[in-house]
mmCIF file of C-alpha atoms and ligand atoms in Angstrom:
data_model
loop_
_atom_site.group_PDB
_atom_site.id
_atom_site.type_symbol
_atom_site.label_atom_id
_atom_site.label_comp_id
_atom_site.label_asym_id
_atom_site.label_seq_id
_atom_site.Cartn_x
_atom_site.Cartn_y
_atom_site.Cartn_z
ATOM 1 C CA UNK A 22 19.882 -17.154 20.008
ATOM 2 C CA UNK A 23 17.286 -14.786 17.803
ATOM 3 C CA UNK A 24 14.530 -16.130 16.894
ATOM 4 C CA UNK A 25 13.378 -16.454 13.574
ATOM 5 C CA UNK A 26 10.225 -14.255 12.496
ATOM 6 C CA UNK A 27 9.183 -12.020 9.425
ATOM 7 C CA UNK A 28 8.434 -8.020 10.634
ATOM 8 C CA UNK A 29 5.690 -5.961 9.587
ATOM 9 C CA UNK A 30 5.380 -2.130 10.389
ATOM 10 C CA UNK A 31 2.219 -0.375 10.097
ATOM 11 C CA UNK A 32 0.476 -3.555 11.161
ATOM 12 C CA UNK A 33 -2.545 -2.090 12.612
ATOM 13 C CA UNK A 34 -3.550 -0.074 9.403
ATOM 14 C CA UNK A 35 -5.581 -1.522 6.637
ATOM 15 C CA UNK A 36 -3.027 -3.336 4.460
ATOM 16 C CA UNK A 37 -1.847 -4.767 8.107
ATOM 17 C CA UNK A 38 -5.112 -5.919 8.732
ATOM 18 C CA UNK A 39 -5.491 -8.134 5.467
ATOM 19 C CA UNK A 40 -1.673 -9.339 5.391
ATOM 20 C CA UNK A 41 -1.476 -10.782 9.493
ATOM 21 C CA UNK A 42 -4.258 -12.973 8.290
ATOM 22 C CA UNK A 43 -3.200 -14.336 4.914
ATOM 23 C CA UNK A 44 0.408 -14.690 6.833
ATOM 24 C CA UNK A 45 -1.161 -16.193 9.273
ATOM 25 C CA UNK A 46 -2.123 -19.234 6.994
ATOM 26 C CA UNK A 47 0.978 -19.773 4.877
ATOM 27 C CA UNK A 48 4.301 -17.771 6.911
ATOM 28 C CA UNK A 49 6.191 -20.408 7.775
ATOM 29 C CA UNK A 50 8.507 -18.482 10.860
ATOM 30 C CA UNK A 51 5.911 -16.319 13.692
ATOM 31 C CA UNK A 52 4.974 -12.911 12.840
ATOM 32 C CA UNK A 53 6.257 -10.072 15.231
ATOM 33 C CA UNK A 54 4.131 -6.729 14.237
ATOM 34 C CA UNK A 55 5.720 -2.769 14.980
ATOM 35 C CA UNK A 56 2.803 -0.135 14.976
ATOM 36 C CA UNK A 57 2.735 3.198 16.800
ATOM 37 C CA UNK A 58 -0.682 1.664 18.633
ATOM 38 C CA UNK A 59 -2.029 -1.140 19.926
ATOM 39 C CA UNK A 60 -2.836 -3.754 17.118
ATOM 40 C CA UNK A 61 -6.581 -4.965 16.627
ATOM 41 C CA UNK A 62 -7.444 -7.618 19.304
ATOM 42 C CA UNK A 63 -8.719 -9.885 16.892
ATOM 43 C CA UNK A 64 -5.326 -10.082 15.764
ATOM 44 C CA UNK A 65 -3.099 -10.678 17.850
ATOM 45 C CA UNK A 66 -3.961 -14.464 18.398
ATOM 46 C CA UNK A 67 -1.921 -14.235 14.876
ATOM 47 C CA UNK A 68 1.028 -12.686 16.440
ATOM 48 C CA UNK A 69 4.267 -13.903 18.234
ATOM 49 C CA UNK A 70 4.584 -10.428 19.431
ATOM 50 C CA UNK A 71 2.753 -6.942 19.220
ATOM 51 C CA UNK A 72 5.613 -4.260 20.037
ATOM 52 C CA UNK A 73 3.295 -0.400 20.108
ATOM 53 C CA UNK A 74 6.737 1.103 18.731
ATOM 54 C CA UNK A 75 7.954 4.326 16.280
ATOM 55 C CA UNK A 76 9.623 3.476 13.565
ATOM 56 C CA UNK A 77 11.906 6.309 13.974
ATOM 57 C CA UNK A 78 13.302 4.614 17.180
ATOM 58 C CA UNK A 79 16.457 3.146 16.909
ATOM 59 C CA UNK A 80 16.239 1.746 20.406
ATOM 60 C CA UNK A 81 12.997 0.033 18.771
ATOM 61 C CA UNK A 82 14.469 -1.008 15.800
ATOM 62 C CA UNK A 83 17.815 -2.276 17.603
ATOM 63 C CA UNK A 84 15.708 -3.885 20.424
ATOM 64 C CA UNK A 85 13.966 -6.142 17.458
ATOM 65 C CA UNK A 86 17.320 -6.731 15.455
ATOM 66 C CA UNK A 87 19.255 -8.094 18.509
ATOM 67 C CA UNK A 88 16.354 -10.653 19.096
ATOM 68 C CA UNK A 89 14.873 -11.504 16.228
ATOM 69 C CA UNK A 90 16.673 -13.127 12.955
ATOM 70 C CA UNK A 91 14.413 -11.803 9.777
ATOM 71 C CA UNK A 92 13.517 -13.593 6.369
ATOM 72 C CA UNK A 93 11.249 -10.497 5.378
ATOM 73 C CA UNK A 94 9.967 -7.345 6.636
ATOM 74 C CA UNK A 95 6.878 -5.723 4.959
ATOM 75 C CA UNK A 96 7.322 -2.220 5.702
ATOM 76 C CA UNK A 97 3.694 -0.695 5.521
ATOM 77 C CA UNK A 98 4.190 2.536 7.911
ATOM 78 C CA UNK A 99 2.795 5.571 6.120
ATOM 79 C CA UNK A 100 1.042 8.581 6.264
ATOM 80 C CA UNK A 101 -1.095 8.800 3.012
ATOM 81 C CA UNK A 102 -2.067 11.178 0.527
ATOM 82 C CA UNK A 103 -3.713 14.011 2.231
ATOM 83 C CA UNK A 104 -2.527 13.430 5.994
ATOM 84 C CA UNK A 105 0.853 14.190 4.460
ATOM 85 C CA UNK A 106 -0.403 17.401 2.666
ATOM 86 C CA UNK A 107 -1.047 18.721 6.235
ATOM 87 C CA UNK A 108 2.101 17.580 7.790
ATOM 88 C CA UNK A 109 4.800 17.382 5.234
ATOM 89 C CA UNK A 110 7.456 17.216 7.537
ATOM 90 C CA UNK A 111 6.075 14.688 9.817
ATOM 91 C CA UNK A 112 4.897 12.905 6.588
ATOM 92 C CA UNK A 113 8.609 13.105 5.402
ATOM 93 C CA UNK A 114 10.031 11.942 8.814
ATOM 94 C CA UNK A 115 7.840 8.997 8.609
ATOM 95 C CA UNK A 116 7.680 7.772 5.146
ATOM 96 C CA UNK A 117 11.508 8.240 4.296
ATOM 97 C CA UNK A 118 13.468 8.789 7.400
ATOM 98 C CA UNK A 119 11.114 5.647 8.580
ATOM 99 C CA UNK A 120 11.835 3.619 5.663
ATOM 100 C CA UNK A 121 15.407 4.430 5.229
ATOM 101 C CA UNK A 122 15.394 2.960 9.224
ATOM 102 C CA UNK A 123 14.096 -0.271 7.986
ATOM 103 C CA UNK A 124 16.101 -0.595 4.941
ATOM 104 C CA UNK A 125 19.249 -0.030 7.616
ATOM 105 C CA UNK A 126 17.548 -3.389 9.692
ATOM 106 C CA UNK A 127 17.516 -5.524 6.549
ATOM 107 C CA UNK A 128 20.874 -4.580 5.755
ATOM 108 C CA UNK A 129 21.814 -5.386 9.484
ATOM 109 C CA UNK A 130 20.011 -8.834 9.332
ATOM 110 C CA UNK A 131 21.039 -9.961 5.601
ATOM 111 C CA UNK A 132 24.902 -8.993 7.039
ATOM 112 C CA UNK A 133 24.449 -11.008 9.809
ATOM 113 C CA UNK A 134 22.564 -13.997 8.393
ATOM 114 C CA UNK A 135 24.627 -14.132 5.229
ATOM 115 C CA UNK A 136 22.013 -13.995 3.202
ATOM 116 C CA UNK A 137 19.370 -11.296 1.491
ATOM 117 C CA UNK A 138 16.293 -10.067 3.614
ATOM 118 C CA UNK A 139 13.483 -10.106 1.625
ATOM 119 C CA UNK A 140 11.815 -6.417 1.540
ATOM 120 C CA UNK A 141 8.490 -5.638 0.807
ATOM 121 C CA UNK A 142 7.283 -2.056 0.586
ATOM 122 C CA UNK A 143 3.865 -0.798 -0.427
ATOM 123 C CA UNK A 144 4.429 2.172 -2.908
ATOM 124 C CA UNK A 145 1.634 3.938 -4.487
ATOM 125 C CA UNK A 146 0.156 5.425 -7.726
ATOM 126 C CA UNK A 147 0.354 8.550 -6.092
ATOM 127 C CA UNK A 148 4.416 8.802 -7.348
ATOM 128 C CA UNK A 149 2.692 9.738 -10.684
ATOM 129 C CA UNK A 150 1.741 13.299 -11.485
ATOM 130 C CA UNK A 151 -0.111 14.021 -14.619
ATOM 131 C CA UNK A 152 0.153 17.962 -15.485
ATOM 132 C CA UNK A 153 -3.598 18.359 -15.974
ATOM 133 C CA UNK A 154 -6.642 16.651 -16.611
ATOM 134 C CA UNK A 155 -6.794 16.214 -20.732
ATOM 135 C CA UNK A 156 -3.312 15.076 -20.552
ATOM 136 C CA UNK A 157 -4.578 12.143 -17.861
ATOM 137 C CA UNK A 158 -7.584 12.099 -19.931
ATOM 138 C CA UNK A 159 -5.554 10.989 -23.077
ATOM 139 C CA UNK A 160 -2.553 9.078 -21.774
ATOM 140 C CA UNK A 161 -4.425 5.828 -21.538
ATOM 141 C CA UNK A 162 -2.853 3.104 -19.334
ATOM 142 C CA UNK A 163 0.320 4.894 -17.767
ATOM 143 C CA UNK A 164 3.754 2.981 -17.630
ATOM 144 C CA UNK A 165 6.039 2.545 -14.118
ATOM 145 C CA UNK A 166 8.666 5.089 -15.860
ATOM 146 C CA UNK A 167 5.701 7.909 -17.063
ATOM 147 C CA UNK A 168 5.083 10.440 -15.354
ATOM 148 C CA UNK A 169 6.861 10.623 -12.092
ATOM 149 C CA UNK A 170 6.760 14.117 -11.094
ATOM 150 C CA UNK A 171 4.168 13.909 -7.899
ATOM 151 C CA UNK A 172 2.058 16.808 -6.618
ATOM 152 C CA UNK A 173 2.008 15.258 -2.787
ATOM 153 C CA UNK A 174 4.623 15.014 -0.463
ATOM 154 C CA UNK A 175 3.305 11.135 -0.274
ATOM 155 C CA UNK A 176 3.751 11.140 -3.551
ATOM 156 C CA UNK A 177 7.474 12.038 -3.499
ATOM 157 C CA UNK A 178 8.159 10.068 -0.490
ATOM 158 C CA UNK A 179 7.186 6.805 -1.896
ATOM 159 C CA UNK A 180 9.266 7.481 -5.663
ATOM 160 C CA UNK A 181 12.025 8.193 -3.391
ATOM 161 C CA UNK A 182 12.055 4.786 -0.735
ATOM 162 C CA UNK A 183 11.296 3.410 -4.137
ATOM 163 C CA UNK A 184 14.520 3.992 -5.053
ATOM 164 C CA UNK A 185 16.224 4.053 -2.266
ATOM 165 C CA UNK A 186 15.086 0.326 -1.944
ATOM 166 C CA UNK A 187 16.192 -0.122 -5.279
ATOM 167 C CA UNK A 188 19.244 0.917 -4.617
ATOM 168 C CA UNK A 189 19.612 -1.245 -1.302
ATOM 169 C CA UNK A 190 18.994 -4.288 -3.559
ATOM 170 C CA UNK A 191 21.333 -3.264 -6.325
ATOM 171 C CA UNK A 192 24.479 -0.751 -5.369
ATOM 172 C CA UNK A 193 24.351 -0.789 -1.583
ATOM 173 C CA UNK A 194 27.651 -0.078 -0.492
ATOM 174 C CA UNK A 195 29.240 -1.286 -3.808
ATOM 175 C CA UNK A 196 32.750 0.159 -2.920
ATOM 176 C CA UNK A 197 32.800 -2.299 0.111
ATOM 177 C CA UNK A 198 35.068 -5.315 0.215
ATOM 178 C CA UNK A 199 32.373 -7.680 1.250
ATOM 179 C CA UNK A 200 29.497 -5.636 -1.664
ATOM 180 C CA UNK A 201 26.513 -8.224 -2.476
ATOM 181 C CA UNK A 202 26.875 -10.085 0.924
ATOM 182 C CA UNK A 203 24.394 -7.984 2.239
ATOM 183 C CA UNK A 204 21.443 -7.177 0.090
ATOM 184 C CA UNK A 205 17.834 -6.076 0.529
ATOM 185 C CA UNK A 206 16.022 -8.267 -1.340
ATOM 186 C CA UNK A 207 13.569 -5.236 -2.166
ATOM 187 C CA UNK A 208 9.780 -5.629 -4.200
ATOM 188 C CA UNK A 209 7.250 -2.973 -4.273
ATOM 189 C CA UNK A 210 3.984 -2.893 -5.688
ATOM 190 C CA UNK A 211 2.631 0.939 -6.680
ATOM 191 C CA UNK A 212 -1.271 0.072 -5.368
ATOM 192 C CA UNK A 213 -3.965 1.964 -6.674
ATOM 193 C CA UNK A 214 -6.755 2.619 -4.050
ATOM 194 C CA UNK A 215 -7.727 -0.062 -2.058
ATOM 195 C CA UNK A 216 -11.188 -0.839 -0.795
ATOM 196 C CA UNK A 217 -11.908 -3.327 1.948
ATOM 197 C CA UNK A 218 -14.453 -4.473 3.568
ATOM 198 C CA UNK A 219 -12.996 -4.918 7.274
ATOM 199 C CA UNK A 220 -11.461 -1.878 7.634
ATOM 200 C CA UNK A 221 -12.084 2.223 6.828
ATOM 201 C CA UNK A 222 -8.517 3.794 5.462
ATOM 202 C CA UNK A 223 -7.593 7.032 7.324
ATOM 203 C CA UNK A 224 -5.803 10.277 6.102
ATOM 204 C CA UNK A 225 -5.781 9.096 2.465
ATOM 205 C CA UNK A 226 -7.436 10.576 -1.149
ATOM 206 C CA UNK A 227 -8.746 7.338 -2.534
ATOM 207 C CA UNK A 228 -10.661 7.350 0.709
ATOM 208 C CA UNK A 229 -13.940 8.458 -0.619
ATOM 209 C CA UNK A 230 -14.480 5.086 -2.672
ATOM 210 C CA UNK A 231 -14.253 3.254 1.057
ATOM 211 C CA UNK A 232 -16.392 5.915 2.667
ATOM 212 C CA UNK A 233 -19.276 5.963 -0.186
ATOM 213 C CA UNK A 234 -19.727 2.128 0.520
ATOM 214 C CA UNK A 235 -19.569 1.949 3.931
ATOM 215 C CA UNK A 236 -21.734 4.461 4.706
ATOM 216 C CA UNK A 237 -23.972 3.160 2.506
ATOM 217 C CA UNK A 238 -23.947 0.095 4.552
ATOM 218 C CA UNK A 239 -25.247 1.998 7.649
ATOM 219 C CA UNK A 240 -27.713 3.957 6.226
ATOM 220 C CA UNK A 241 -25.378 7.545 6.720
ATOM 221 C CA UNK A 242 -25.863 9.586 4.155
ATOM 222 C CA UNK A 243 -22.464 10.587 2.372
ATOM 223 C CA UNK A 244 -21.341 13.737 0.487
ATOM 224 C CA UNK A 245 -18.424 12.379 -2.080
ATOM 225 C CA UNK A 246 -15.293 14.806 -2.119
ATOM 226 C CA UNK A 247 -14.394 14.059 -5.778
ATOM 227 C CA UNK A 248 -16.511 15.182 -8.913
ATOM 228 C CA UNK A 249 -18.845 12.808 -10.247
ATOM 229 C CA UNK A 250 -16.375 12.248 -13.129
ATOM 230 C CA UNK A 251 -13.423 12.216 -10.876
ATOM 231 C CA UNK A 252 -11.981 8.720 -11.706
ATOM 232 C CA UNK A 253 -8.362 6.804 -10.618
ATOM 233 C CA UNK A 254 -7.840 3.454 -10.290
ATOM 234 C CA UNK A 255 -8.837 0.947 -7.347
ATOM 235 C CA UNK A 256 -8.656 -2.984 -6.443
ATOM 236 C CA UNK A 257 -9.681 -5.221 -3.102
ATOM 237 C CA UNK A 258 -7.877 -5.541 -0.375
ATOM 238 C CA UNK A 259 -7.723 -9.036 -0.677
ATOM 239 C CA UNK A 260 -6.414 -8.699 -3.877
ATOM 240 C CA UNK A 261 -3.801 -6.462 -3.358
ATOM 241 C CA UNK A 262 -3.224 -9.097 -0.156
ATOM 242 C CA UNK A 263 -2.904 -11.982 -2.847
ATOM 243 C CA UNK A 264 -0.343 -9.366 -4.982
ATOM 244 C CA UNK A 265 1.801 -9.311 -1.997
ATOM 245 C CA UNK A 266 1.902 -13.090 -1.903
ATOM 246 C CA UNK A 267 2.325 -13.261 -5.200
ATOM 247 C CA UNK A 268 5.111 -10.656 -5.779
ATOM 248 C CA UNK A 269 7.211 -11.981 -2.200
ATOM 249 C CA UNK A 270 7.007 -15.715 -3.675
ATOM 250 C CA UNK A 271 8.217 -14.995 -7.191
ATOM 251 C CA UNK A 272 12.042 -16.233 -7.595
ATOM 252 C CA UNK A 273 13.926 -13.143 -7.743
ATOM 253 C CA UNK A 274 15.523 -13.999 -11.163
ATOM 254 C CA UNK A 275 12.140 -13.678 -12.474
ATOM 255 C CA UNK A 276 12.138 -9.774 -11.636
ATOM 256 C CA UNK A 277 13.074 -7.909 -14.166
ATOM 257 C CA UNK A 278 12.304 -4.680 -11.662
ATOM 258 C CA UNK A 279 11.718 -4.235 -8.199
ATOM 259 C CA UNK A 280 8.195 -1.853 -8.410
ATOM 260 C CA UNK A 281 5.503 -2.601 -10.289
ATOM 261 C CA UNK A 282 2.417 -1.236 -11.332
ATOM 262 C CA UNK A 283 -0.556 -3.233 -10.662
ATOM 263 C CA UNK A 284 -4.535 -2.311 -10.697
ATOM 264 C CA UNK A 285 -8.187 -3.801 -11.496
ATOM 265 C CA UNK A 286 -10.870 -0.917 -12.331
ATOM 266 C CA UNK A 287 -11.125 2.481 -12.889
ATOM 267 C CA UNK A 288 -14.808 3.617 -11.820
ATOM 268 C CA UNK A 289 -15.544 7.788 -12.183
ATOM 269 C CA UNK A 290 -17.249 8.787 -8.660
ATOM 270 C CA UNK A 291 -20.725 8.829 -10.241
ATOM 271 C CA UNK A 292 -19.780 4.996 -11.691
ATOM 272 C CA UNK A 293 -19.329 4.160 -7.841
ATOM 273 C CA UNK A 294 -22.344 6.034 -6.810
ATOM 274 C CA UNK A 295 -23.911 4.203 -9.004
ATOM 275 C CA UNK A 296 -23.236 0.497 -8.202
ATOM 276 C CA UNK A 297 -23.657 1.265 -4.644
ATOM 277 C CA UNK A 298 -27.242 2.537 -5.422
ATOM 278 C CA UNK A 299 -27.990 -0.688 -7.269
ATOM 279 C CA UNK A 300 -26.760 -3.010 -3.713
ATOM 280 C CA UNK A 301 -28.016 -0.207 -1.180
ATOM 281 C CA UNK A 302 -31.094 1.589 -3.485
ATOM 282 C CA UNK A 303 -31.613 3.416 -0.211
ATOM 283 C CA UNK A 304 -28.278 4.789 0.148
ATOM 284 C CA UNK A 305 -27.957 8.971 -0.163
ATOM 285 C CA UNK A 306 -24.837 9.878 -1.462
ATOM 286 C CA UNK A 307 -24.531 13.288 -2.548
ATOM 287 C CA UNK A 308 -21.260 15.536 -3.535
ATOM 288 C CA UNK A 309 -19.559 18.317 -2.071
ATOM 289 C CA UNK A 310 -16.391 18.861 -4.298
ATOM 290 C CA UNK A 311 -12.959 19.644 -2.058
ATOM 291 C CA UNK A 312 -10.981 21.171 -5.013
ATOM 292 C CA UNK A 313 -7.844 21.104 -3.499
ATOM 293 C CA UNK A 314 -8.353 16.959 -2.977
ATOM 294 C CA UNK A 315 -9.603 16.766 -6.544
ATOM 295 C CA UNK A 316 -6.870 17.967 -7.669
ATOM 296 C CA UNK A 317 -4.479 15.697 -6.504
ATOM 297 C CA UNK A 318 -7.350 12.746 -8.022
ATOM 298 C CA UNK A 319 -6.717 14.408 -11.078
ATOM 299 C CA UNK A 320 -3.091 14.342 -11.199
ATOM 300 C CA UNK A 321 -3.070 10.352 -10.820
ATOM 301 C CA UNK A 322 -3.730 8.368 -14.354
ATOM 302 C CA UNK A 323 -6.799 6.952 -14.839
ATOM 303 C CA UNK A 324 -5.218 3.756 -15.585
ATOM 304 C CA UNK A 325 -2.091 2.194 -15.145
ATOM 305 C CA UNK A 326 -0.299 -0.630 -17.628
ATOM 306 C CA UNK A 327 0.771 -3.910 -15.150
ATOM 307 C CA UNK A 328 1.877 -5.741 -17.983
ATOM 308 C CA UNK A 329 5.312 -6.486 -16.580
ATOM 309 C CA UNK A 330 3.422 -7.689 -13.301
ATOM 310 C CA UNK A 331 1.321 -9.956 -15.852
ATOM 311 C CA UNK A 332 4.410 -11.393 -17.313
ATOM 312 C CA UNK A 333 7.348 -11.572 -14.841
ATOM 313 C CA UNK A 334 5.051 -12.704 -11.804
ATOM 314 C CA UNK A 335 1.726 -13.979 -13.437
ATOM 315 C CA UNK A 336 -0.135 -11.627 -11.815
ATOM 316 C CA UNK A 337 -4.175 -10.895 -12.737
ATOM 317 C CA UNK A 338 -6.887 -9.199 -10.593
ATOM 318 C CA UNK A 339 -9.354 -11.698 -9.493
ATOM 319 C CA UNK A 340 -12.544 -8.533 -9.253
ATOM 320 C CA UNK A 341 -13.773 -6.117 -12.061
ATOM 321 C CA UNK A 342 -16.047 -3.448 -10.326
ATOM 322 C CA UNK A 343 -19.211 -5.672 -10.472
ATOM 323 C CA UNK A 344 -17.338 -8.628 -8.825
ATOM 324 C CA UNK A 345 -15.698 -6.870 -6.419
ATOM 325 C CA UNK A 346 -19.357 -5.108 -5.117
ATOM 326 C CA UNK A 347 -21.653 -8.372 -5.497
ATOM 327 C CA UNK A 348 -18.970 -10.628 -4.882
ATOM 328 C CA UNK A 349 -16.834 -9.671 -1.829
ATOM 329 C CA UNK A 350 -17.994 -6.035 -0.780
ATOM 330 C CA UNK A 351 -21.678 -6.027 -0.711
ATOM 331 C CA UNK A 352 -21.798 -9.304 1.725
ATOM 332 C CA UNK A 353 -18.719 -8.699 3.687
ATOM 333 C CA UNK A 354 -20.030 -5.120 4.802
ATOM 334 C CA UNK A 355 -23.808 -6.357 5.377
ATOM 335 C CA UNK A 356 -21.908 -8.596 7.681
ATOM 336 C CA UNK A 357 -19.471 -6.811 9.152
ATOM 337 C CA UNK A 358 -22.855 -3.972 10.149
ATOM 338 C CA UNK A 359 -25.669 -6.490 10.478
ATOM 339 C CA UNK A 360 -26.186 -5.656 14.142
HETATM 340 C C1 LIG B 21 -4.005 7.656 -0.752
HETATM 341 O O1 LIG B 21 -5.018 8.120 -1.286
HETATM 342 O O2 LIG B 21 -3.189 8.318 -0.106
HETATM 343 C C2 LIG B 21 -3.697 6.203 -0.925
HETATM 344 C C3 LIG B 21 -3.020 5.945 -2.211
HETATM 345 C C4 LIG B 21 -3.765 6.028 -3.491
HETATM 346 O O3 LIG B 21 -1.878 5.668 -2.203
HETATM 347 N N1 LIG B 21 -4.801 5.382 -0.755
#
């Protein structure tokens, strides 16, 4: 007999981090995590079972499908932004050869099972790519279809699984006798960059919003790798945790697509700077511009439009930029490096 549990891949990296905890609370079946390490300690009391595993093993991926029966796998495994830029092949290996892997499980498990395995898959705003910087400076709040010619490999990675997934919940296989009977139940949210409090993201451009903060925090001085007008848009982590929720819970006739923009503020650098300075007034946070990484801000809208998140799933941002630094930032992080 397999025993019934929901999947998540990537566990160990920041997203991981937020989601083992809010499932933690409301999953109703145990959660088994995949990473290529060792998952935090403090998390594994959440866990039914940590498995340090590559997503492009089959013998992994096989091991998990013969003894587990899946309502939902939340596919997080990724190298970001500018991790991939270095490693494009790797980066492609991982983030579509990888994903195509676990969209192969959930067709496995929704044939078995009879029914649809829900799918969730973290896409970015990096699948945009604006041509140059008056054209993001004018286009205002960008829509899902705008736009989609990236300048990173992560960029074209996650358009791609975005429709490959797509396509796994709409055409898989639609020659077959037995078409529909075994669906990916597929939702993916394009995230803008996400800032928690817990954890520091790795490998990624939106990385310098985390960094400015947290460094703050210890008193390390910090030179910012974007202009001081650089500016893209970011959210919480435990907002983008609550999106997840939100997004996985919605009935499925609801969905009138399967990725959706979502986001909360668009600071500039020197905006950030500033706020920091105003909770840390000690904090020295200089810039040294990497052009090549500033490019690749400027290439991603300044804002994007979530109105069909607003209306087909109710979603809404709980944190502007003040809330999110006085409200859950500021005190988590004085926590987190009181000692
Ligand atoms: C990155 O910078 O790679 C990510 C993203 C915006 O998707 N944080």
């Amino acid at each position: 007999m397999r025993k019934a549990a929901i999947l998540i891949t990537g566990a160990n990296g920041e997203i991981g981090h937020g989601l083992i905890r809010a499932l933690q609370d409301t999953a109703d079946v145990p959660v088994v995590a995949l990473d290529i390490q060792e998952v935090d300690p403090a998390l594994r009391p959440a866990l039914h079972e940590n498995i340090v595993g590559n997503i492009l093993d089959q013998n992994v991926l096989d091991s998990i499908n013969s003894r587990y029966e899946l309502s939902a796998i939340y596919h997080l495994a990724a190298l970001l932004s500018t991790r991939a830029e270095f490693s494009p092949k790797i980066a492609h290996q991982v983030n579509v050869d990888g994903t195509l892997n676990l969209l192969t499980l959930a067709v496995d498990q929704a044939r078995s099972q009879g029914r649809p395995v829900k799918f969730f898959f973290p896409s970015s705003l990096a699948v945009y790519g604006i041509p140059d910087l008056e054209t993001k400076l004018k286009a205002g709040a960008v829509k899902e279809d705008d736009f989609l010619f990236p300048q990173t490999m992560y960029g074209c990675n996650k358009l791609y699984c975005e429709l490959l997934g797509t396509y796994h919940a709409r055409y898989y296989q639609r020659l077959a006798a037995d078409a529909g009977t075994f669906r990916v139940d597929f939702r993916s949210i394009r995230f803008p960059g996400l800032i928690s409090a817990v954890t520091l993201p790795a490998g990624g451009t939106s990385d310098y919003a985390s960094e400015m903060v947290h460094a703050a925090a210890q008193g390390i001085p910090y030179d910012c790798f974007i202009r001081e007008d650089g500016v893209m848009p970011f959210m919480t982590m435990p907002d983008a945790i609550r999106a997840i929720g939100e997004i996985m819970a919605a009935p499925v006739e609801r969905l009138s697509r399967r990725v959706y923009n979502i986001t909360a503020f668009s600071p500039s650098a020197a905006e950030l700077r500033q706020i920091i300075l105003t909770h840390f007034p000690r904090a020295e946070i200089g810039f040294k511009v990497d052009d090549r990484r500033q490019d690749i801000v400027d290439s991603w809208p300044v804002e994007v439009d979530q109105s069909a998140a607003r209306e087909d799933w109710g979603w809404q941002p709980a944190d502007d930029l003040e809330s999110a630094f006085s409200g859950y930032l500021v005190p988590a992080i004085k926590e987190r490096y009181r000692h």
